[in-house]
Each structure stands twice: as C-alpha cells, then as structure tokens.
Amino acid sequence: MGSPRERLAALAPLAARVCPWVADDAPPEQDDDGGPVRAMPLVLRIERATPPRPTALLEAAAAAAVGLCLDERSGPDGPWYDAVASWAGAGRIRKLARRARTAHWRAVGEIDGLTAGVGDPEAGGGEVRALVPGPVDDVAHEVRRLQIGGTDLPDDEPGAPVADRPVIWLNPTVEQSTGKAAAQVGHASMILATVLAWTGADDPTVDAVTTAAVRTATAADWEHWIAALAADGSGRSGWEEHGITAVRDAGFTEVAPGTVTCIAAQRP
C-alpha cells in the first residue's frame, strides 16, 4: 500500500495544519464557506444494561477514527478516498458523536465505516463505529435518528497506561461529556498518526496509534506540555522535543474556541 504518508494521503490538508514544517506537498485547504459542512459520525455503543467504562469507550473512539483513515478503502485507490479528502480539506475536522444500542447499533453496522472495540462490550468494554465522513445534512436515516446527548458515563480508574502504547491525555481542567471527549480523542489519534506519517515514521509505529490509551493528565504535566507547545506557533518544538501534538477545539460545543482539549503523545 505504500508508505504511511501515501496511505494517509487523504489527510494531507490536515498535515499542512498540524505539521507545516514537513508538509511541503500538502494541497491548499478548501474554503470553509459556501460548501456543505462535513463531519465524521462516531456512533458510541451504550447499552442500557451493560454500559461501557468511559476509558474503554474513548479508546475505542480513538481507534475507530484513525482506523478508518488508515483503512485501504480510504487510500488513494479506495472508494472512501474522495469523502475523507473532502472532509480533511474543509478547514476544520468535525466529528459528531451519537449513541446507539440494540437494534439501532446493529443498523449502523450496515453503513460504510469501521468499528473498533476495546474489551468485551458485555462486561464494560467499549465499541465505537466511525462512519465515512460526509455532509452533516445528508446522513442516513439510521444515523439521523440517533441521539447526540445522553452519553455521560461515570468515571472509572483505568490505572497507568502500558509503556509501549501511545497515549492521548485529556485536559484535566476542562469538563467534557463522554460524547465530546470521544470526538476529541478521535481528532487526537488522527493528528498523531498524521504527524508520525509526515515526519517519516514506519508503518508499525503509525499503526500503533490504533492502540492508543486514553487518560486524564495531571495538572503539573498538562502545564508543562502546554508551555512546550507554546514555544513556537507551528507545534514543531512540542513534537521534536517531547513527541506531543495537540487538539485545539473550534468551540462549536461545550468549550471555548482554541481550548486544548487533549494532547497526543508518542509514548507515556
């Protein structure tokens, strides 16, 4: 399938935004005005009788979002390429999380996309299906009928992340619903894979992003990382010195524009 950079060619406009110091072949962004608003739907499986642990659900969301982009169907010769490239080039990477259970969950499994799971969904594990992005006003009935709210889950205590896995660190100072956080960690996994691909990482390293852990950062670590990211405007120093890259929210829901909602790190 080619190099990681070739596999993720649809995300070239994203690379131009998150690692401009190496994205010399990225196409210009599309104008956000005048065209349809595009988003990737993330469908969170939240069964009433066996709800998932929030950490497992967020890790599944991160895996599903980046997994769809790494899938060969999103590659240059794949049937999803144009949809993913149009979405990535729109200026803002929008995702919309919805919840589903029972028959509604089974129904979205028939729509183009990729499902990722972490653990056993019958025992607190998480399952999320990322759907091929498209215009927000032109989604399938099976998706449109799903609720956006009602995704909050009680906190869990997942423990320290495994040493050899990438980690997505949530901002400890910002309150986010589980659905909002799912969209943010989905952004983070895509950004991390993109920066790795454009800075020359090999396939195993990029593919490892699909196994990223999700944790909440300590206040001290968060402050240190934010200072590193602020050292220059491009994000280069944060990446080259600390192996981190950030998600800055557009401010459409829950948080103020420009808020760093999470930081993705190559390793703990």
mmCIF file of C-alpha atoms in Angstrom:
data_model
loop_
_atom_site.group_PDB
_atom_site.id
_atom_site.type_symbol
_atom_site.label_atom_id
_atom_site.label_comp_id
_atom_site.label_asym_id
_atom_site.label_seq_id
_atom_site.Cartn_x
_atom_site.Cartn_y
_atom_site.Cartn_z
ATOM 1 C CA MET A 1 0.000 0.000 0.000
ATOM 2 C CA GLY A 2 2.996 2.330 0.087
ATOM 3 C CA SER A 3 4.437 4.413 2.898
ATOM 4 C CA PRO A 4 2.338 5.683 5.826
ATOM 5 C CA ARG A 5 2.323 9.086 4.150
ATOM 6 C CA GLU A 6 0.889 7.545 0.992
ATOM 7 C CA ARG A 7 -1.650 5.536 2.975
ATOM 8 C CA LEU A 8 -2.857 8.729 4.660
ATOM 9 C CA ALA A 9 -2.772 10.859 1.509
ATOM 10 C CA ALA A 10 -6.384 11.938 2.101
ATOM 11 C CA LEU A 11 -5.213 13.690 5.275
ATOM 12 C CA ALA A 12 -2.618 15.869 3.522
ATOM 13 C CA PRO A 13 -4.616 19.061 4.280
ATOM 14 C CA LEU A 14 -4.591 18.088 7.972
ATOM 15 C CA ALA A 15 -0.818 17.633 7.809
ATOM 16 C CA ALA A 16 -0.498 21.178 6.469
ATOM 17 C CA ARG A 17 -2.177 22.434 9.628
ATOM 18 C CA VAL A 18 -0.601 20.234 12.306
ATOM 19 C CA CYS A 19 2.964 19.769 10.995
ATOM 20 C CA PRO A 20 3.533 22.518 8.432
ATOM 21 C CA TRP A 21 7.307 22.287 8.842
ATOM 22 C CA VAL A 22 7.310 18.982 6.904
ATOM 23 C CA ALA A 23 4.035 19.029 4.937
ATOM 24 C CA ASP A 24 5.546 20.578 1.836
ATOM 25 C CA ASP A 25 3.352 18.575 -0.556
ATOM 26 C CA ALA A 26 0.007 19.317 1.106
ATOM 27 C CA PRO A 27 -2.736 20.756 -1.116
ATOM 28 C CA PRO A 28 -4.324 24.080 -0.172
ATOM 29 C CA GLU A 29 -7.265 23.990 2.190
ATOM 30 C CA GLN A 30 -10.742 24.291 0.778
ATOM 31 C CA ASP A 31 -12.797 27.331 1.674
ATOM 32 C CA ASP A 32 -14.978 26.598 4.702
ATOM 33 C CA ASP A 33 -17.631 28.972 3.394
ATOM 34 C CA GLY A 34 -20.056 28.195 0.635
ATOM 35 C CA GLY A 35 -19.806 24.412 0.777
ATOM 36 C CA PRO A 36 -21.545 21.759 2.850
ATOM 37 C CA VAL A 37 -20.420 21.283 6.446
ATOM 38 C CA ARG A 38 -18.812 17.857 6.628
ATOM 39 C CA ALA A 39 -18.324 15.622 9.644
ATOM 40 C CA MET A 40 -17.379 12.088 10.613
ATOM 41 C CA PRO A 41 -20.171 10.476 12.665
ATOM 42 C CA LEU A 42 -18.912 8.487 15.641
ATOM 43 C CA VAL A 43 -21.539 6.072 16.931
ATOM 44 C CA LEU A 44 -20.965 5.071 20.558
ATOM 45 C CA ARG A 45 -22.451 1.794 21.688
ATOM 46 C CA ILE A 46 -24.026 2.470 25.090
ATOM 47 C CA GLU A 47 -26.294 -0.377 26.126
ATOM 48 C CA ARG A 48 -28.682 0.290 28.982
ATOM 49 C CA ALA A 49 -27.988 -2.960 30.859
ATOM 50 C CA THR A 50 -24.230 -3.144 30.235
ATOM 51 C CA PRO A 51 -22.875 0.386 29.795
ATOM 52 C CA PRO A 52 -19.207 0.663 28.829
ATOM 53 C CA ARG A 53 -16.444 2.002 31.013
ATOM 54 C CA PRO A 54 -15.701 5.520 29.760
ATOM 55 C CA THR A 55 -11.999 4.840 29.246
ATOM 56 C CA ALA A 56 -12.725 1.776 27.111
ATOM 57 C CA LEU A 57 -15.267 3.743 25.076
ATOM 58 C CA LEU A 58 -12.856 6.637 24.495
ATOM 59 C CA GLU A 59 -10.049 4.287 23.484
ATOM 60 C CA ALA A 60 -12.429 2.627 21.030
ATOM 61 C CA ALA A 61 -13.368 6.063 19.622
ATOM 62 C CA ALA A 62 -9.709 6.947 19.098
ATOM 63 C CA ALA A 63 -9.079 3.594 17.406
ATOM 64 C CA ALA A 64 -12.151 3.813 15.160
ATOM 65 C CA ALA A 65 -11.442 7.348 13.894
ATOM 66 C CA VAL A 66 -7.812 6.738 12.962
ATOM 67 C CA GLY A 67 -8.551 3.187 11.841
ATOM 68 C CA LEU A 68 -10.981 4.431 9.209
ATOM 69 C CA CYS A 69 -8.348 6.835 7.868
ATOM 70 C CA LEU A 70 -5.696 4.099 7.749
ATOM 71 C CA ASP A 71 -8.050 1.618 6.096
ATOM 72 C CA GLU A 72 -7.139 0.780 2.487
ATOM 73 C CA ARG A 73 -10.616 1.933 1.442
ATOM 74 C CA SER A 74 -9.567 5.472 2.445
ATOM 75 C CA GLY A 75 -6.355 5.213 0.420
ATOM 76 C CA PRO A 76 -5.777 6.871 -2.957
ATOM 77 C CA ASP A 77 -7.369 3.994 -4.890
ATOM 78 C CA GLY A 78 -10.128 3.275 -2.383
ATOM 79 C CA PRO A 79 -13.851 4.056 -2.555
ATOM 80 C CA TRP A 80 -13.726 6.298 0.540
ATOM 81 C CA TYR A 81 -10.797 8.452 -0.552
ATOM 82 C CA ASP A 82 -12.750 11.369 -2.006
ATOM 83 C CA ALA A 83 -15.056 11.576 1.015
ATOM 84 C CA VAL A 84 -12.180 11.566 3.509
ATOM 85 C CA ALA A 85 -10.095 14.017 1.462
ATOM 86 C CA SER A 86 -13.008 16.467 1.077
ATOM 87 C CA TRP A 87 -13.650 16.315 4.812
ATOM 88 C CA ALA A 88 -9.983 16.757 5.769
ATOM 89 C CA GLY A 89 -9.617 19.686 3.390
ATOM 90 C CA ALA A 90 -12.568 21.647 4.718
ATOM 91 C CA GLY A 91 -10.531 23.614 7.269
ATOM 92 C CA ARG A 92 -11.944 22.038 10.421
ATOM 93 C CA ILE A 93 -12.040 18.335 11.230
ATOM 94 C CA ARG A 94 -15.555 17.966 12.575
ATOM 95 C CA LYS A 95 -16.862 14.850 14.285
ATOM 96 C CA LEU A 96 -20.300 14.260 15.724
ATOM 97 C CA ALA A 97 -20.784 11.608 18.405
ATOM 98 C CA ARG A 98 -24.130 9.861 18.775
ATOM 99 C CA ARG A 99 -25.183 6.985 20.988
ATOM 100 C CA ALA A 100 -26.849 3.756 19.934
ATOM 101 C CA ARG A 101 -27.989 0.497 21.480
ATOM 102 C CA THR A 102 -29.581 -2.819 20.473
ATOM 103 C CA ALA A 103 -31.253 -2.698 17.055
ATOM 104 C CA HIS A 104 -30.060 0.838 16.339
ATOM 105 C CA TRP A 105 -26.465 -0.237 16.945
ATOM 106 C CA ARG A 106 -26.887 -3.202 14.620
ATOM 107 C CA ALA A 107 -28.401 -0.944 11.941
ATOM 108 C CA VAL A 108 -25.410 1.401 11.762
ATOM 109 C CA GLY A 109 -23.206 -1.631 11.228
ATOM 110 C CA GLU A 110 -24.601 -1.776 7.704
ATOM 111 C CA ILE A 111 -23.383 1.753 6.870
ATOM 112 C CA ASP A 112 -19.897 2.291 5.433
ATOM 113 C CA GLY A 113 -17.416 2.687 8.241
ATOM 114 C CA LEU A 114 -15.165 0.897 10.699
ATOM 115 C CA THR A 115 -15.910 -0.477 14.166
ATOM 116 C CA ALA A 116 -13.279 -0.640 16.900
ATOM 117 C CA GLY A 117 -13.656 -2.408 20.208
ATOM 118 C CA VAL A 118 -11.743 -2.390 23.476
ATOM 119 C CA GLY A 119 -12.543 -5.319 25.741
ATOM 120 C CA ASP A 120 -15.824 -7.230 25.967
ATOM 121 C CA PRO A 121 -18.854 -4.954 25.408
ATOM 122 C CA GLU A 122 -20.906 -7.261 27.604
ATOM 123 C CA ALA A 123 -18.561 -6.576 30.530
ATOM 124 C CA GLY A 124 -17.753 -2.875 30.348
ATOM 125 C CA GLY A 125 -15.739 -2.864 27.147
ATOM 126 C CA GLY A 126 -16.182 -0.140 24.567
ATOM 127 C CA GLU A 127 -17.357 -0.264 20.941
ATOM 128 C CA VAL A 128 -17.463 2.664 18.540
ATOM 129 C CA ARG A 129 -18.228 2.770 14.826
ATOM 130 C CA ALA A 130 -16.677 5.600 12.803
ATOM 131 C CA LEU A 131 -18.666 6.269 9.638
ATOM 132 C CA VAL A 132 -17.294 7.626 6.386
ATOM 133 C CA PRO A 133 -17.479 11.430 6.659
ATOM 134 C CA GLY A 134 -19.895 13.447 4.600
ATOM 135 C CA PRO A 135 -22.266 16.453 4.710
ATOM 136 C CA VAL A 136 -23.951 16.772 8.095
ATOM 137 C CA ASP A 137 -27.332 17.431 6.455
ATOM 138 C CA ASP A 138 -27.123 14.301 4.331
ATOM 139 C CA VAL A 139 -26.753 11.403 6.741
ATOM 140 C CA ALA A 140 -28.563 8.096 6.631
ATOM 141 C CA HIS A 141 -31.852 7.788 8.489
ATOM 142 C CA GLU A 142 -30.260 5.161 10.743
ATOM 143 C CA VAL A 143 -27.772 7.785 11.913
ATOM 144 C CA ARG A 144 -30.069 10.806 11.985
ATOM 145 C CA ARG A 145 -32.438 9.106 14.426
ATOM 146 C CA LEU A 146 -29.668 8.536 16.996
ATOM 147 C CA GLN A 147 -29.457 10.872 19.979
ATOM 148 C CA ILE A 148 -26.463 13.172 20.417
ATOM 149 C CA GLY A 149 -26.981 13.708 24.156
ATOM 150 C CA GLY A 150 -27.085 11.193 26.965
ATOM 151 C CA THR A 151 -23.519 9.992 26.546
ATOM 152 C CA ASP A 152 -22.229 10.816 30.030
ATOM 153 C CA LEU A 153 -20.797 7.855 31.922
ATOM 154 C CA PRO A 154 -19.468 7.608 35.500
ATOM 155 C CA ASP A 155 -15.718 7.984 35.922
ATOM 156 C CA ASP A 156 -13.517 4.922 36.142
ATOM 157 C CA GLU A 157 -9.939 4.354 37.312
ATOM 158 C CA PRO A 158 -8.020 2.733 34.450
ATOM 159 C CA GLY A 159 -4.553 2.854 36.020
ATOM 160 C CA ALA A 160 -1.301 3.764 34.313
ATOM 161 C CA PRO A 161 -1.044 3.263 30.528
ATOM 162 C CA VAL A 162 1.068 0.462 29.096
ATOM 163 C CA ALA A 163 4.612 1.640 28.490
ATOM 164 C CA ASP A 164 4.840 0.956 24.743
ATOM 165 C CA ARG A 165 1.498 2.438 23.672
ATOM 166 C CA PRO A 166 0.828 5.996 22.511
ATOM 167 C CA VAL A 167 -1.294 7.969 24.955
ATOM 168 C CA ILE A 168 -3.959 10.598 24.471
ATOM 169 C CA TRP A 169 -4.070 12.852 27.524
ATOM 170 C CA LEU A 170 -7.308 14.674 28.341
ATOM 171 C CA ASN A 171 -7.211 18.224 29.676
ATOM 172 C CA PRO A 172 -7.683 17.962 33.467
ATOM 173 C CA THR A 173 -9.100 21.497 33.723
ATOM 174 C CA VAL A 174 -11.967 21.189 31.228
ATOM 175 C CA GLU A 175 -15.269 19.401 31.774
ATOM 176 C CA GLN A 176 -16.354 17.391 28.726
ATOM 177 C CA SER A 177 -19.220 14.988 28.198
ATOM 178 C CA THR A 178 -18.206 11.491 27.151
ATOM 179 C CA GLY A 179 -19.502 12.201 23.648
ATOM 180 C CA LYS A 180 -17.482 15.400 23.376
ATOM 181 C CA ALA A 181 -14.381 13.645 24.677
ATOM 182 C CA ALA A 182 -14.907 10.835 22.151
ATOM 183 C CA ALA A 183 -14.782 13.348 19.304
ATOM 184 C CA GLN A 184 -11.670 14.968 20.766
ATOM 185 C CA VAL A 185 -9.699 11.739 21.178
ATOM 186 C CA GLY A 186 -10.752 10.825 17.640
ATOM 187 C CA HIS A 187 -9.159 14.082 16.487
ATOM 188 C CA ALA A 188 -6.067 13.336 18.551
ATOM 189 C CA SER A 189 -5.479 9.860 17.144
ATOM 190 C CA MET A 190 -5.772 11.185 13.581
ATOM 191 C CA ILE A 191 -3.415 14.073 14.274
ATOM 192 C CA LEU A 192 -0.851 11.798 15.928
ATOM 193 C CA ALA A 193 -0.890 9.337 13.024
ATOM 194 C CA THR A 194 -0.611 12.213 10.543
ATOM 195 C CA VAL A 195 2.380 13.809 12.252
ATOM 196 C CA LEU A 196 4.096 10.435 12.541
ATOM 197 C CA ALA A 197 3.488 9.689 8.855
ATOM 198 C CA TRP A 198 4.696 13.071 7.633
ATOM 199 C CA THR A 199 7.788 13.029 9.850
ATOM 200 C CA GLY A 200 8.896 9.677 8.466
ATOM 201 C CA ALA A 201 7.694 7.040 10.931
ATOM 202 C CA ASP A 202 7.293 3.484 9.645
ATOM 203 C CA ASP A 203 4.063 1.507 9.368
ATOM 204 C CA PRO A 204 4.244 -0.305 12.731
ATOM 205 C CA THR A 205 4.718 2.996 14.542
ATOM 206 C CA VAL A 206 1.819 4.676 12.745
ATOM 207 C CA ASP A 207 -0.441 1.636 13.109
ATOM 208 C CA ALA A 208 0.286 1.612 16.861
ATOM 209 C CA VAL A 209 -1.885 4.719 17.149
ATOM 210 C CA THR A 210 -4.910 2.425 16.786
ATOM 211 C CA THR A 211 -3.969 1.011 20.217
ATOM 212 C CA ALA A 212 -3.569 4.397 21.941
ATOM 213 C CA ALA A 213 -4.521 4.621 25.605
ATOM 214 C CA VAL A 214 -6.653 7.484 26.885
ATOM 215 C CA ARG A 215 -6.004 9.009 30.299
ATOM 216 C CA THR A 216 -6.547 12.312 32.102
ATOM 217 C CA ALA A 217 -3.325 14.268 32.567
ATOM 218 C CA THR A 218 -2.121 15.556 35.911
ATOM 219 C CA ALA A 219 -2.257 19.318 36.333
ATOM 220 C CA ALA A 220 1.540 19.540 36.521
ATOM 221 C CA ASP A 221 2.142 17.513 33.361
ATOM 222 C CA TRP A 222 -0.517 19.459 31.493
ATOM 223 C CA GLU A 223 1.028 22.794 32.401
ATOM 224 C CA HIS A 224 4.462 21.557 31.292
ATOM 225 C CA TRP A 225 3.166 20.315 27.924
ATOM 226 C CA ILE A 226 1.168 23.468 27.216
ATOM 227 C CA ALA A 227 4.299 25.523 27.818
ATOM 228 C CA ALA A 228 6.237 23.303 25.395
ATOM 229 C CA LEU A 229 3.558 23.637 22.719
ATOM 230 C CA ALA A 230 3.544 27.414 23.127
ATOM 231 C CA ALA A 231 7.270 27.681 22.399
ATOM 232 C CA ASP A 232 6.522 28.291 18.723
ATOM 233 C CA GLY A 233 3.415 28.686 16.613
ATOM 234 C CA SER A 234 3.846 25.604 14.446
ATOM 235 C CA GLY A 235 3.913 22.865 17.091
ATOM 236 C CA ARG A 236 7.357 21.795 15.926
ATOM 237 C CA SER A 237 9.139 22.217 19.262
ATOM 238 C CA GLY A 238 6.477 20.264 21.145
ATOM 239 C CA TRP A 239 6.816 17.411 18.682
ATOM 240 C CA GLU A 240 10.588 17.329 18.293
ATOM 241 C CA GLU A 241 11.386 17.850 21.982
ATOM 242 C CA HIS A 242 8.543 15.963 23.652
ATOM 243 C CA GLY A 243 6.794 13.853 20.982
ATOM 244 C CA ILE A 244 3.459 15.571 21.592
ATOM 245 C CA THR A 245 0.814 17.238 19.450
ATOM 246 C CA ALA A 246 -2.405 18.956 20.493
ATOM 247 C CA VAL A 247 -6.096 19.200 19.640
ATOM 248 C CA ARG A 248 -7.411 22.757 19.730
ATOM 249 C CA ASP A 249 -11.179 22.848 19.706
ATOM 250 C CA ALA A 250 -13.096 25.041 17.263
ATOM 251 C CA GLY A 251 -15.558 25.951 20.012
ATOM 252 C CA PHE A 252 -18.793 24.742 18.434
ATOM 253 C CA THR A 253 -19.901 22.905 21.597
ATOM 254 C CA GLU A 254 -19.088 22.787 25.323
ATOM 255 C CA VAL A 255 -15.702 24.567 25.351
ATOM 256 C CA ALA A 256 -14.328 27.937 24.261
ATOM 257 C CA PRO A 257 -12.673 28.261 20.817
ATOM 258 C CA GLY A 258 -8.977 27.469 20.890
ATOM 259 C CA THR A 259 -9.154 25.313 24.019
ATOM 260 C CA VAL A 260 -6.607 22.500 24.014
ATOM 261 C CA THR A 261 -8.850 19.568 24.855
ATOM 262 C CA CYS A 262 -6.257 16.803 24.652
ATOM 263 C CA ILE A 263 -2.642 16.112 23.840
ATOM 264 C CA ALA A 264 -1.465 13.044 21.942
ATOM 265 C CA ALA A 265 1.935 11.621 22.851
ATOM 266 C CA GLN A 266 4.055 9.029 21.058
ATOM 267 C CA ARG A 267 4.628 7.304 24.390
ATOM 268 C CA PRO A 268 3.702 7.798 28.080
#
